[in-house]
PDB file of C-alpha atoms in Angstrom:
ATOM      1  CA  UNK A   1     118.233  64.148  80.465  1.00 57.00           C
ATOM      2  CA  UNK A   2     114.806  65.950  80.609  1.00 59.00           C
ATOM      3  CA  UNK A   3     114.795  69.194  82.439  1.00 56.00           C
ATOM      4  CA  UNK A   4     111.949  69.211  84.876  1.00 57.00           C
ATOM      5  CA  UNK A   5     112.365  72.292  86.858  1.00 57.00           C
ATOM      6  CA  UNK A   6     109.358  74.794  86.772  1.00 61.00           C
ATOM      7  CA  UNK A   7     110.229  77.968  84.581  1.00 64.00           C
ATOM      8  CA  UNK A   8     110.006  80.741  87.351  1.00 79.00           C
ATOM      9  CA  UNK A   9     111.012  83.217  85.048  1.00 95.00           C
ATOM     10  CA  UNK A  10     112.201  85.641  88.094  1.00 97.00           C
ATOM     11  CA  UNK A  11     112.493  89.222  87.920  1.00 97.00           C
ATOM     12  CA  UNK A  12     114.415  91.552  90.256  1.00 97.00           C
ATOM     13  CA  UNK A  13     112.968  94.699  91.469  1.00 97.00           C
ATOM     14  CA  UNK A  14     114.283  96.962  88.760  1.00 97.00           C
ATOM     15  CA  UNK A  15     113.287  94.461  86.004  1.00 98.00           C
ATOM     16  CA  UNK A  16     109.673  94.133  87.575  1.00 98.00           C
ATOM     17  CA  UNK A  17     109.485  97.846  87.596  1.00 98.00           C
ATOM     18  CA  UNK A  18     110.314  97.926  84.172  1.00 98.00           C
ATOM     19  CA  UNK A  19     107.807  95.125  83.254  1.00 97.00           C
ATOM     20  CA  UNK A  20     104.646  96.733  84.672  1.00 97.00           C
ATOM     21  CA  UNK A  21     106.029 100.634  84.189  1.00 97.00           C
ATOM     22  CA  UNK A  22     105.320 100.942  87.765  1.00 97.00           C
ATOM     23  CA  UNK A  23     108.213 103.032  89.765  1.00 98.00           C
ATOM     24  CA  UNK A  24     110.549 100.693  91.945  1.00 97.00           C
ATOM     25  CA  UNK A  25     109.637 103.093  95.002  1.00 98.00           C
ATOM     26  CA  UNK A  26     105.844 102.298  94.387  1.00 98.00           C
ATOM     27  CA  UNK A  27     106.757  98.757  94.483  1.00 98.00           C
ATOM     28  CA  UNK A  28     108.708  98.844  97.438  1.00 97.00           C
ATOM     29  CA  UNK A  29     106.224 100.944  99.130  1.00 98.00           C
ATOM     30  CA  UNK A  30     103.262  98.204  98.132  1.00 97.00           C
ATOM     31  CA  UNK A  31     105.966  95.564  99.538  1.00 96.00           C
ATOM     32  CA  UNK A  32     105.754  97.348 102.825  1.00 96.00           C
ATOM     33  CA  UNK A  33     102.100  97.851 102.898  1.00 97.00           C
ATOM     34  CA  UNK A  34     101.447  94.199 101.704  1.00 94.00           C
ATOM     35  CA  UNK A  35      99.639  95.247  98.757  1.00 94.00           C
ATOM     36  CA  UNK A  36     100.691  94.955  94.938  1.00 95.00           C
ATOM     37  CA  UNK A  37     102.080  91.921  93.291  1.00 97.00           C
ATOM     38  CA  UNK A  38     103.350  89.241  95.194  1.00 96.00           C
ATOM     39  CA  UNK A  39     107.005  89.161  95.784  1.00 96.00           C
ATOM     40  CA  UNK A  40     109.447  86.966  97.864  1.00 96.00           C
ATOM     41  CA  UNK A  41     113.133  87.415  99.086  1.00 96.00           C
ATOM     42  CA  UNK A  42     115.905  85.007  97.567  1.00 95.00           C
ATOM     43  CA  UNK A  43     118.866  85.893  99.607  1.00 96.00           C
ATOM     44  CA  UNK A  44     119.115  89.447  99.858  1.00 95.00           C
ATOM     45  CA  UNK A  45     117.115  90.180  96.709  1.00 96.00           C
ATOM     46  CA  UNK A  46     113.604  90.988  96.663  1.00 97.00           C
ATOM     47  CA  UNK A  47     112.263  88.845  93.448  1.00 98.00           C
ATOM     48  CA  UNK A  48     108.927  88.743  91.402  1.00 98.00           C
ATOM     49  CA  UNK A  49     107.829  85.944  89.083  1.00 97.00           C
ATOM     50  CA  UNK A  50     106.574  87.146  85.660  1.00 97.00           C
ATOM     51  CA  UNK A  51     103.457  84.810  85.768  1.00 96.00           C
ATOM     52  CA  UNK A  52     102.615  86.565  89.294  1.00 96.00           C
ATOM     53  CA  UNK A  53     103.151  90.199  88.017  1.00 98.00           C
ATOM     54  CA  UNK A  54     100.628  89.080  84.986  1.00 97.00           C
ATOM     55  CA  UNK A  55      97.904  87.838  87.426  1.00 97.00           C
ATOM     56  CA  UNK A  56      98.339  90.730  89.483  1.00 96.00           C
ATOM     57  CA  UNK A  57      97.774  93.302  86.523  1.00 96.00           C
ATOM     58  CA  UNK A  58      94.722  91.086  85.446  1.00 97.00           C
ATOM     59  CA  UNK A  59      93.323  91.492  88.638  1.00 96.00           C
ATOM     60  CA  UNK A  60      93.508  95.207  88.581  1.00 95.00           C
ATOM     61  CA  UNK A  61      92.009  95.293  85.162  1.00 95.00           C
ATOM     62  CA  UNK A  62      89.217  93.141  86.191  1.00 95.00           C
ATOM     63  CA  UNK A  63      88.667  95.249  89.560  1.00 94.00           C
ATOM     64  CA  UNK A  64      88.373  98.391  87.387  1.00 94.00           C
ATOM     65  CA  UNK A  65      85.634  96.606  84.951  1.00 93.00           C
ATOM     66  CA  UNK A  66      83.880  95.691  87.864  1.00 92.00           C
ATOM     67  CA  UNK A  67      83.636  99.318  89.450  1.00 90.00           C
ATOM     68  CA  UNK A  68      82.549 100.371  86.046  1.00 89.00           C
ATOM     69  CA  UNK A  69      79.820  97.987  85.811  1.00 83.00           C
ATOM     70  CA  UNK A  70      81.206  95.977  82.747  1.00 59.00           C
TER      71      UNK A  70
END
């Protein structure tokens, strides 16, 4: 049997905080404001996909480079 399910690599808030080195409170604030990395609810839990966190970090790097004129 072949596994055709996508590899979602889900992280909860605490794991996402450790992965990005952003405090949990900051991730909560960004979620409330609608900024920061994309997240979603899975039942009562706030979850993040690792790929979304990686893409968001890269966007921040790209934005900083554009600001510097790189």
